[in-house]
CSV table of C-alpha atoms in Angstrom, one decimal:
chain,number,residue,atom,x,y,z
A,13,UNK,CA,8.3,15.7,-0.7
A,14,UNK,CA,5.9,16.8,-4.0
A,15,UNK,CA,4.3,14.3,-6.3
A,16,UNK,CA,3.6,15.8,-9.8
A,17,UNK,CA,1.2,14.1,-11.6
A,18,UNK,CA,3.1,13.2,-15.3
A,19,UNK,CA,0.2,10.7,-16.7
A,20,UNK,CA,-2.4,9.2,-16.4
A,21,UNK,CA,-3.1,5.5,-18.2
A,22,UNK,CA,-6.3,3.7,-18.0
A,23,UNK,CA,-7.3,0.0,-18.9
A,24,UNK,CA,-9.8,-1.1,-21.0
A,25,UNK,CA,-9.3,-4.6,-22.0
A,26,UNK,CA,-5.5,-3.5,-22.8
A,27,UNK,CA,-2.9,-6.3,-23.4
A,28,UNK,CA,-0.1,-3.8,-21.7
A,29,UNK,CA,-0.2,-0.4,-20.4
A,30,UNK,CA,3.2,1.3,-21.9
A,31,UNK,CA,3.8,5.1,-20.9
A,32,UNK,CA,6.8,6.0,-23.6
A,33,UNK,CA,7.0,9.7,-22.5
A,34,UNK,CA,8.0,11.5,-19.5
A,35,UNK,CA,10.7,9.1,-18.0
A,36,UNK,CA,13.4,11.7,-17.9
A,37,UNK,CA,15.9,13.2,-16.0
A,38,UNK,CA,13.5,16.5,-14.7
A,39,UNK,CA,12.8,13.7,-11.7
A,40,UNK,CA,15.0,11.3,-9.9
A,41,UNK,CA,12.4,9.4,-8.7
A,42,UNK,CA,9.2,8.5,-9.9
A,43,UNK,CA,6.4,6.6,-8.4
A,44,UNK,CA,3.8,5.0,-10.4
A,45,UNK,CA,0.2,4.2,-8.3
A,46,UNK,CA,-2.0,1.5,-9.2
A,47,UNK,CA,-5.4,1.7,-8.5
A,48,UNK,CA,-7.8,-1.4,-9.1
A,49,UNK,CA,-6.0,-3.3,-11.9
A,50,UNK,CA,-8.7,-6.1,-13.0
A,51,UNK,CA,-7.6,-9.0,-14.9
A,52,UNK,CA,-9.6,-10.3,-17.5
A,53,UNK,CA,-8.4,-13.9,-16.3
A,54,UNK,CA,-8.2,-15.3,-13.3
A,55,UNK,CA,-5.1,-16.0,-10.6
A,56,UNK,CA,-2.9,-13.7,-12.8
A,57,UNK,CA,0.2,-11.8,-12.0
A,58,UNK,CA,0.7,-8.1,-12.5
A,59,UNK,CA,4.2,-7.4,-13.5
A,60,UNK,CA,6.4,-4.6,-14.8
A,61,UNK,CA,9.3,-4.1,-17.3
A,62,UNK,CA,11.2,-1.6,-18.3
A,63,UNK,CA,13.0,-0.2,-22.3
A,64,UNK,CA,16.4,1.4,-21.8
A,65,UNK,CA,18.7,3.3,-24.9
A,66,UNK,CA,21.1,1.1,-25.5
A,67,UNK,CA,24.9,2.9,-26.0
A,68,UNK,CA,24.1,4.1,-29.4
A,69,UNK,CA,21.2,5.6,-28.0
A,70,UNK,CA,18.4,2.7,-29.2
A,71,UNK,CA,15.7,1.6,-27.9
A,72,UNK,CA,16.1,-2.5,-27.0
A,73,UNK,CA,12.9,-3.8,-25.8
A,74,UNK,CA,10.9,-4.5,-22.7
A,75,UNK,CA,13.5,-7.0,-21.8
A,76,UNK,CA,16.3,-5.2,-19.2
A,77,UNK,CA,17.9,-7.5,-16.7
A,78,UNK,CA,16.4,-7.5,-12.9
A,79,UNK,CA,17.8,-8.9,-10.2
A,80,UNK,CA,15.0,-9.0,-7.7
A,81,UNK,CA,13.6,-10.2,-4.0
A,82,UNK,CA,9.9,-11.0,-3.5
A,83,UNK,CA,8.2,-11.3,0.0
A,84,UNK,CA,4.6,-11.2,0.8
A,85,UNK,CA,2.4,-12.1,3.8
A,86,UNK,CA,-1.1,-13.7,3.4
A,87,UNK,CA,-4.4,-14.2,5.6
A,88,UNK,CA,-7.7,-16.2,3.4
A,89,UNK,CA,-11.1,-14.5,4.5
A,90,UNK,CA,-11.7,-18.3,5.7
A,91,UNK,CA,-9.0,-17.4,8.6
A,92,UNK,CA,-6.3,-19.7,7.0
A,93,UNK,CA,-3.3,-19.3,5.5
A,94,UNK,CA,-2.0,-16.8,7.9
A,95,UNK,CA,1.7,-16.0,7.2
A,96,UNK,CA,4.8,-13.8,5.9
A,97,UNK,CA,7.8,-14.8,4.1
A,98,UNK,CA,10.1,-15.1,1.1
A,99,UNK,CA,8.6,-16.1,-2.3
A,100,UNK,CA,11.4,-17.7,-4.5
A,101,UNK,CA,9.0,-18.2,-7.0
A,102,UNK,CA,8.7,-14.7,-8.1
A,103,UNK,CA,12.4,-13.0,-7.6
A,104,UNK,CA,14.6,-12.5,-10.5
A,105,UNK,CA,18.6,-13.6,-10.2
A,106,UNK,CA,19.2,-11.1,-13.7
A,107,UNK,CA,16.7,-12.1,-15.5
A,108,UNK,CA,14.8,-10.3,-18.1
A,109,UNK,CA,11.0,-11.1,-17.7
A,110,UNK,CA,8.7,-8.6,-16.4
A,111,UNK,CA,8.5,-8.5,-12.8
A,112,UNK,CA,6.0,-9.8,-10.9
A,113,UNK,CA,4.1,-6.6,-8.1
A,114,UNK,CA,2.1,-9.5,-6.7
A,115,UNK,CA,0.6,-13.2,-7.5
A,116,UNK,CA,-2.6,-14.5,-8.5
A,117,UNK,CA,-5.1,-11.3,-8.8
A,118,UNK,CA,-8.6,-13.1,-8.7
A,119,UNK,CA,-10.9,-11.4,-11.3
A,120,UNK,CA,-14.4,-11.6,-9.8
A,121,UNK,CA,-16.0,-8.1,-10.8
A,122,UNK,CA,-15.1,-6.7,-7.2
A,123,UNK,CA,-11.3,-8.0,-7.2
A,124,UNK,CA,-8.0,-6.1,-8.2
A,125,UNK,CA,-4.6,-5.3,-7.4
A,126,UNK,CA,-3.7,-2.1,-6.0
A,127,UNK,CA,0.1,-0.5,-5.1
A,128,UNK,CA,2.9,1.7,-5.5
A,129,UNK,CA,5.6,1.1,-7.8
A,130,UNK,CA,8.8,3.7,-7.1
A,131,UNK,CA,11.7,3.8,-9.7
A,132,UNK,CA,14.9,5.5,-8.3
A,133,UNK,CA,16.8,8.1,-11.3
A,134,UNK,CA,15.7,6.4,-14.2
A,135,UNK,CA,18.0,8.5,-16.2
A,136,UNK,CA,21.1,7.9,-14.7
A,137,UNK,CA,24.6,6.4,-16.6
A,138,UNK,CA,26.1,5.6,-14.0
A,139,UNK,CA,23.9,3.1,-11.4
A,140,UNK,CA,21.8,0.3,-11.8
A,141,UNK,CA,18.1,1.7,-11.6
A,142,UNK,CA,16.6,0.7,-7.9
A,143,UNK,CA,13.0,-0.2,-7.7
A,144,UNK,CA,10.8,-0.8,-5.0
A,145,UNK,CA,6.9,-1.5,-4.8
A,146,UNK,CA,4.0,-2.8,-2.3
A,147,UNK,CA,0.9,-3.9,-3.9
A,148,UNK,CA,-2.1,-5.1,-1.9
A,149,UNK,CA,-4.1,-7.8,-3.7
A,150,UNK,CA,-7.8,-9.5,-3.6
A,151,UNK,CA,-6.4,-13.0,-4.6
A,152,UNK,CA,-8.6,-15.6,-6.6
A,153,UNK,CA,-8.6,-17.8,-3.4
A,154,UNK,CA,-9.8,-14.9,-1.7
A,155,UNK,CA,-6.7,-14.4,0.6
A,156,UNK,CA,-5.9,-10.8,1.2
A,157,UNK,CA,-1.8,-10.6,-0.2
A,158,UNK,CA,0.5,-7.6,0.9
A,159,UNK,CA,3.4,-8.3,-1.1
A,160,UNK,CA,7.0,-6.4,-1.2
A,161,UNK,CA,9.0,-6.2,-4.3
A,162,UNK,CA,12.5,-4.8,-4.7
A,163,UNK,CA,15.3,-4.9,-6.8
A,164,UNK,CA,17.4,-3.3,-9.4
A,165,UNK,CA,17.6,-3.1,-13.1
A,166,UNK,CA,20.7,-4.2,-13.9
A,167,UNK,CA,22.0,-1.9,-16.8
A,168,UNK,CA,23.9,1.7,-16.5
A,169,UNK,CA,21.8,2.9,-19.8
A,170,UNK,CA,18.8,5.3,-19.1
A,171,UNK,CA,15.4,4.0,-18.9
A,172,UNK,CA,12.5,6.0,-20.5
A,173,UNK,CA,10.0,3.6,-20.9
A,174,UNK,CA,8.0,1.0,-19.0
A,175,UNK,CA,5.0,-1.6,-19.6
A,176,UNK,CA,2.8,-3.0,-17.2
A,177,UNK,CA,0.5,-6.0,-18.2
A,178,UNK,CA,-0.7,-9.4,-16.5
A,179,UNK,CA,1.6,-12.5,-17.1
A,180,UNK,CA,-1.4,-14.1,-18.4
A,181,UNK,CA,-4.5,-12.1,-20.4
A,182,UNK,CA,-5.9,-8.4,-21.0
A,183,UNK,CA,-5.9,-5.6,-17.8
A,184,UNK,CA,-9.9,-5.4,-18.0
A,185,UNK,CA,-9.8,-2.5,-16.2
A,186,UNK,CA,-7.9,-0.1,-13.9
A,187,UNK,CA,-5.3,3.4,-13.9
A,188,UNK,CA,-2.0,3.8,-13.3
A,189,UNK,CA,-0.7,7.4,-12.6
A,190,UNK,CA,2.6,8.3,-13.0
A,191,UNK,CA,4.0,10.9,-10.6
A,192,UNK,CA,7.6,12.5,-10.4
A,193,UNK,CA,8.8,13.2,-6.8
A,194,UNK,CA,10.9,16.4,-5.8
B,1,UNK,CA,-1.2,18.3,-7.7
B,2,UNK,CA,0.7,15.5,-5.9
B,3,UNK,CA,-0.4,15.2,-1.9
B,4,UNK,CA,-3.6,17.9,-1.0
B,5,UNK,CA,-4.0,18.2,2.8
B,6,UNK,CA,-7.7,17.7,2.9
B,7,UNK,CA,-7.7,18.2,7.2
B,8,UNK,CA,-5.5,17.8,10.0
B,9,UNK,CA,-7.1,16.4,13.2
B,10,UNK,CA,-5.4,16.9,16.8
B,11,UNK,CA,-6.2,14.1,19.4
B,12,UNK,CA,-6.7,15.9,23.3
B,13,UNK,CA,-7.9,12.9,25.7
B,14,UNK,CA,-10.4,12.0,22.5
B,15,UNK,CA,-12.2,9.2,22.3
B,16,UNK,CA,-11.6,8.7,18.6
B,17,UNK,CA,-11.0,10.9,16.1
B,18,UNK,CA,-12.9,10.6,12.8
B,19,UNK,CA,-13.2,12.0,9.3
B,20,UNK,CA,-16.1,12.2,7.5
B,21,UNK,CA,-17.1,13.5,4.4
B,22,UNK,CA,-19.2,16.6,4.0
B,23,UNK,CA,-18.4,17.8,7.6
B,24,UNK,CA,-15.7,20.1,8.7
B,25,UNK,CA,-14.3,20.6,5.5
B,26,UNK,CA,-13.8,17.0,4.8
B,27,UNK,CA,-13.4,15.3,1.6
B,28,UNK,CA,-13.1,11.5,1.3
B,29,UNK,CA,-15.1,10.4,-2.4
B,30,UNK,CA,-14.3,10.2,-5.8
B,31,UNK,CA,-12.4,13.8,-5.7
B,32,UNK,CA,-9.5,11.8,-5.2
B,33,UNK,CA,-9.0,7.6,-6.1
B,34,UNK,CA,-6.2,7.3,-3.1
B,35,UNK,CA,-6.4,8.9,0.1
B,36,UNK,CA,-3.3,9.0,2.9
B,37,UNK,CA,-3.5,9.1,6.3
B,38,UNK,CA,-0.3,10.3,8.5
B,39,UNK,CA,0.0,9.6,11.7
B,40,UNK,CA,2.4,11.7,13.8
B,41,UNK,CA,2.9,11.1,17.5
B,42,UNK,CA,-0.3,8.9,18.4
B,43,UNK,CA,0.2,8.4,22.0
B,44,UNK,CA,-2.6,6.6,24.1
B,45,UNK,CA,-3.9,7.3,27.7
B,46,UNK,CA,-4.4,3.6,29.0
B,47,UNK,CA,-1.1,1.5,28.9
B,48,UNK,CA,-1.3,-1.6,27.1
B,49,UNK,CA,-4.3,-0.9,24.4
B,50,UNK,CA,-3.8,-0.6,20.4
B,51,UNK,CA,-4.3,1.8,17.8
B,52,UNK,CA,-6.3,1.1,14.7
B,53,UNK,CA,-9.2,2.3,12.3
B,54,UNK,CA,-12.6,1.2,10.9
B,55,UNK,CA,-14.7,2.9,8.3
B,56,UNK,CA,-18.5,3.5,7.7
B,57,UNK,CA,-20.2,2.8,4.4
B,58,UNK,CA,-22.6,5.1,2.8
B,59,UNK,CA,-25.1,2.7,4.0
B,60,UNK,CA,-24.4,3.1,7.2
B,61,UNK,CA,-24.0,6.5,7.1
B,62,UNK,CA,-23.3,7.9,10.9
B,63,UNK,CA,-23.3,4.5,12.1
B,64,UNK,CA,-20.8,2.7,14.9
B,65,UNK,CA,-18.0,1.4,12.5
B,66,UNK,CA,-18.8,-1.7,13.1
B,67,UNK,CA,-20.5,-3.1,10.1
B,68,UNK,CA,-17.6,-3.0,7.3
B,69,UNK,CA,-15.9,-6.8,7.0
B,70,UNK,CA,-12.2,-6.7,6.7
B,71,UNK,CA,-9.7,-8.8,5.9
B,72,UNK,CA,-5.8,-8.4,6.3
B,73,UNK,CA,-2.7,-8.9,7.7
B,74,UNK,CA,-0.6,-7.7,10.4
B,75,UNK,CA,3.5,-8.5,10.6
B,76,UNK,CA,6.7,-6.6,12.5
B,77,UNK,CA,9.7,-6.7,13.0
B,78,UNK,CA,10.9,-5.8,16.6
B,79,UNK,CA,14.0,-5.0,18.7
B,80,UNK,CA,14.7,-4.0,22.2
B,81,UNK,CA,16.6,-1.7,23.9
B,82,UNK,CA,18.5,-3.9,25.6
B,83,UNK,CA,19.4,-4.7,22.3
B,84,UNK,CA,17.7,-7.9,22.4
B,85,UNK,CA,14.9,-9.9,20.6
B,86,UNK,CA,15.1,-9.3,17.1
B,87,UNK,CA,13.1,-10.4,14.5
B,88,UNK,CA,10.6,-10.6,11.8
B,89,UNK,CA,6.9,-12.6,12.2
B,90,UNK,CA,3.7,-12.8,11.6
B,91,UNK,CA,1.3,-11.1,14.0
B,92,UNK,CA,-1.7,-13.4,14.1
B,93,UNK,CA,-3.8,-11.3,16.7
B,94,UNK,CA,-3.6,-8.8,15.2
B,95,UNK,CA,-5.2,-9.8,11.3
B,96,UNK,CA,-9.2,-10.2,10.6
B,97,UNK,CA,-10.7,-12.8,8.5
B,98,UNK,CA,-14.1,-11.1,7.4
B,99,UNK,CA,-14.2,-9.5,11.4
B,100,UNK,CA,-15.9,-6.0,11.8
B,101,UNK,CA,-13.7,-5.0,14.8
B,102,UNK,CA,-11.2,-1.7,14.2
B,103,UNK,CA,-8.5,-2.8,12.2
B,104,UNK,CA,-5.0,-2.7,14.7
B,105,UNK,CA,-2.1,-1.0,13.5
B,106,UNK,CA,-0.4,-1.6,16.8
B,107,UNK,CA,-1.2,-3.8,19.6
B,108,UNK,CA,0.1,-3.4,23.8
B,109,UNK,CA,1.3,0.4,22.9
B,110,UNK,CA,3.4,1.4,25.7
B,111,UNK,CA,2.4,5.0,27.4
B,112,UNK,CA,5.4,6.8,28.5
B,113,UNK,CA,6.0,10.4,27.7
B,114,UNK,CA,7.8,10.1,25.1
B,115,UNK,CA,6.5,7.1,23.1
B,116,UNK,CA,3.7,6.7,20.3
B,117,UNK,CA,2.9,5.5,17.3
B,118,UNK,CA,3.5,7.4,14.5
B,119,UNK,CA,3.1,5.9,10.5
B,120,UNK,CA,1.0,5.8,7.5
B,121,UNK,CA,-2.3,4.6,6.2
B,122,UNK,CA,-3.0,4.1,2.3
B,123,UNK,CA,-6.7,4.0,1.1
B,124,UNK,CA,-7.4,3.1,-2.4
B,125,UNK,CA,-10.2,4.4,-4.3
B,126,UNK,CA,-12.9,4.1,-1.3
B,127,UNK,CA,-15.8,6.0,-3.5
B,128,UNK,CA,-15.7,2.6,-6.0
B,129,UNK,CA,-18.8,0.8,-6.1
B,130,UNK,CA,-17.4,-2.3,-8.2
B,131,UNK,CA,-14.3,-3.4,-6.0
B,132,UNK,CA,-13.2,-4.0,-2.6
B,133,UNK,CA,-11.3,-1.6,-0.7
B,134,UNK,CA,-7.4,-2.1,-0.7
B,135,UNK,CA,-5.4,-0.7,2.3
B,136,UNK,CA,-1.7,-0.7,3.0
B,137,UNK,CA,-0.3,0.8,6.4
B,138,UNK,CA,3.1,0.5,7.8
B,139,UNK,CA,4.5,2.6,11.1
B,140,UNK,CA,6.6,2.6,14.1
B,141,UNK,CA,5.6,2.3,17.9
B,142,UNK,CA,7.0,1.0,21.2
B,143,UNK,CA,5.8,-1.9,22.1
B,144,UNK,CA,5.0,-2.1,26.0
B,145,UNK,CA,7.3,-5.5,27.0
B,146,UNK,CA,10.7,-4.7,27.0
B,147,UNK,CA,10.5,-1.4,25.0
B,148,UNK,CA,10.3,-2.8,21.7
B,149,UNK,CA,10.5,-0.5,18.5
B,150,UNK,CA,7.8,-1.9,16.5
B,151,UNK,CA,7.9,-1.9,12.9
B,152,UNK,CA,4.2,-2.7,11.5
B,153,UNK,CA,3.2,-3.7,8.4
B,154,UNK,CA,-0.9,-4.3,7.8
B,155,UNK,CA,-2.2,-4.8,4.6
B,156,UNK,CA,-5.7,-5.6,3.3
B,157,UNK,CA,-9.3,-4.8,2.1
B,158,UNK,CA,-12.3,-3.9,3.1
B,159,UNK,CA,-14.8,-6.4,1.8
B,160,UNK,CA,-17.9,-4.4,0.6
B,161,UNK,CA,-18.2,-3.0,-3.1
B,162,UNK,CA,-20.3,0.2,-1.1
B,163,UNK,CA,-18.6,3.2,-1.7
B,164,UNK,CA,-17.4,4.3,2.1
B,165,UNK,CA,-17.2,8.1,3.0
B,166,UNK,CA,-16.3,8.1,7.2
B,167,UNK,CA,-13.3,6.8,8.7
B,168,UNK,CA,-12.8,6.1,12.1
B,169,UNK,CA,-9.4,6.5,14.2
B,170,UNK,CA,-9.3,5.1,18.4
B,171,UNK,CA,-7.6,3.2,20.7
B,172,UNK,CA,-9.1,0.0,21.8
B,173,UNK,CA,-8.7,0.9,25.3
B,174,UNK,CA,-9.0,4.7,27.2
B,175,UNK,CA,-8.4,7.6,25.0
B,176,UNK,CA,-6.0,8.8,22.4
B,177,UNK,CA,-4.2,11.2,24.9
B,178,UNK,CA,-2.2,13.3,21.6
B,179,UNK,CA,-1.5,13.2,18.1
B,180,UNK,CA,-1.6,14.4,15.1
B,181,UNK,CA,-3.4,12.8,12.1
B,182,UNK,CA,-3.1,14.2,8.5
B,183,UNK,CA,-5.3,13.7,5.8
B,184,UNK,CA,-4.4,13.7,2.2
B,185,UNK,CA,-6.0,13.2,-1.2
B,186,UNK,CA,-3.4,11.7,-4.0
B,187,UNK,CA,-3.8,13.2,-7.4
């Protein structure tokens, strides 16, 4: 397996971080790393959604249908909280909000959220687009959270966009690198 | 660039096995903001011990990995061979809340010939003076009752804003007896 670095997207107090370009068919899979994404506000959720062409070929919006599954496991630096297990709150049954990587990113100056995202032949007119990601998160309650997302964008039109943001407030700070894998 | 092999360390009855930066042709700081490690084959000398890592900070520089606070946490899922005992859990022992010891990645590794531990270890961005350190590790081992295969998942940070350069790889218990581990910079 190769990684070829496509882009490279840094935060500074950015509402989203969309990469519009290089979501193609020259990879069929692509991973995206996340390295230190700060929230500007506290106990926020970094999520994820994607723009595909509709059939005439248009662009429809950051709104595509996921079906998801969410799990994550827990343990607070107080030595509580210890555990692993589905999170109902945070899976989509086709819905079309972004989709949460994790929950409740604290934003003291040495907190963040960092993961993989990996988006299986974006391009493709034939499948639904499968998605997988593992972010690892300082939480506001200062819990350490390893959380598992996975699921599938529900539409056979090719994606070439996607926007990452927090469900609530600006991305203070942080990178995301897009790589294609061959 | 993708994955760089940065160095590839062989385990022979060693104690630990240990990467720092600036020695041997090791580099772990800001050249790269994610590092992996790739564990192939990690098998132990002393039955029944565990496999896991610790780092030094650049304050500590050379010292015993024992200073860095981590916390984290530890789940499998397991099976046996006689095709028994499956499941998914939480593995309290094996988490820290703020605790210096070596992180586990496994825990009771079993020793025969042909069994190990073999996985991978994700560093993020360990040159940053502002946050913690994120990890994510996941791997397979056999687990000593009942021939378990192991499937570990350990997550976590490292709780110090001090950029850390030196990363240190043992068994709890007697030496690692073989194994490969790879190191790689992510650009």
């Amino acid at each position: 397996m190769a990684l070829t670095l496509i882009s490279t997207s840094t935060a500074s107090a950015s509402a989203t971080l969309d990469i519009t370009s290089g979501i193609d068919d020259t990879y069929s899979v692509y991973e995206f790393h996340f390295v230190n994404m700060h929230p500007a506000t506290n106990q926020v959720d970094f999520t994820f959604q994607v723009n595909a062409h509709d059939g005439s070929s248009q662009l429809t919006g950051f709104n595509e249908t996921i079906q998801s599954t969410t799990f994550q496991s827990q343990h607070g630096e107080g030595d509580g909280g210890a555990t692993v297990g589905y999170y109902t709150a945070y899976d989509q049954g086709n819905g079309t909000a972004y989709q949460a990587l994790n929950y409740e990113t604290g934003y003291d100056a040495d907190q963040s959220v960092s993961g993989i995202l990996t988006l299986y032949d974006p391009s493709d007119t034939t499948f639904a687009k499968h998605f997988q990601a593992r972010t690892q998160t300082a939480q506001g309650d200062d819990f350490s959270v390893d959380w598992y997302t996975g699921g599938y964008i529900n539409t056979t039109n090719a994606i070439t966009q996607i926007s990452f943001k927090f469900d609530s407030g600006n991305i203070d700070a942080g990178t995301i690198k897009m790589f294609g894998v061959s | 660039m993708g994955l760089t092999l940065i160095k590839a360390l062989t385990a022979s009855g060693s104690a630990s096995l240990a990467f720092v930066d600036g020695a041997s042709d090791v580099v772990f700081d800001n050249t790269y903001n994610e590092y992996q490690f790739h564990f192939v084959n990690i098998h132990a000398a002393t039955d029944e011990s565990a496999f896991g890592f610790q780092v030094n900070a650049t304050d500590d520089a050379g010292g015993g990995y024992d200073t860095s606070p981590i916390t984290s946490t530890h789940f499998k899922a397991e099976h046996n061979e006689a095709g028994a005992g499956g499941g998914l859990g939480y593995t309290g022992g094996n988490d820290q809340a703020q605790g210096t010891a070596y992180q586990r990645f496994t825990n009771s590794q079993q020793i025969d010939t042909d069994e190990a531990f073999s996985g991978t270890l994700t560093i993020y961005d360990p040159s940053s003076t502002t946050y913690v350190k994120h990890f994510t590790a996941t791997g397979n081992y056999v687990h000593h009752s009942g021939h378990y295969s192991q499937n570990i998942f350990v997550a976590g940070y490292i709780n110090d804003t001090t950029a850390i350069d030196e990363i240190s790889f043992k068994m709890e218990s007697g030496n690692i007896d073989e194994g490969t581990i790879y190191m790689y910079g992510v650009s």
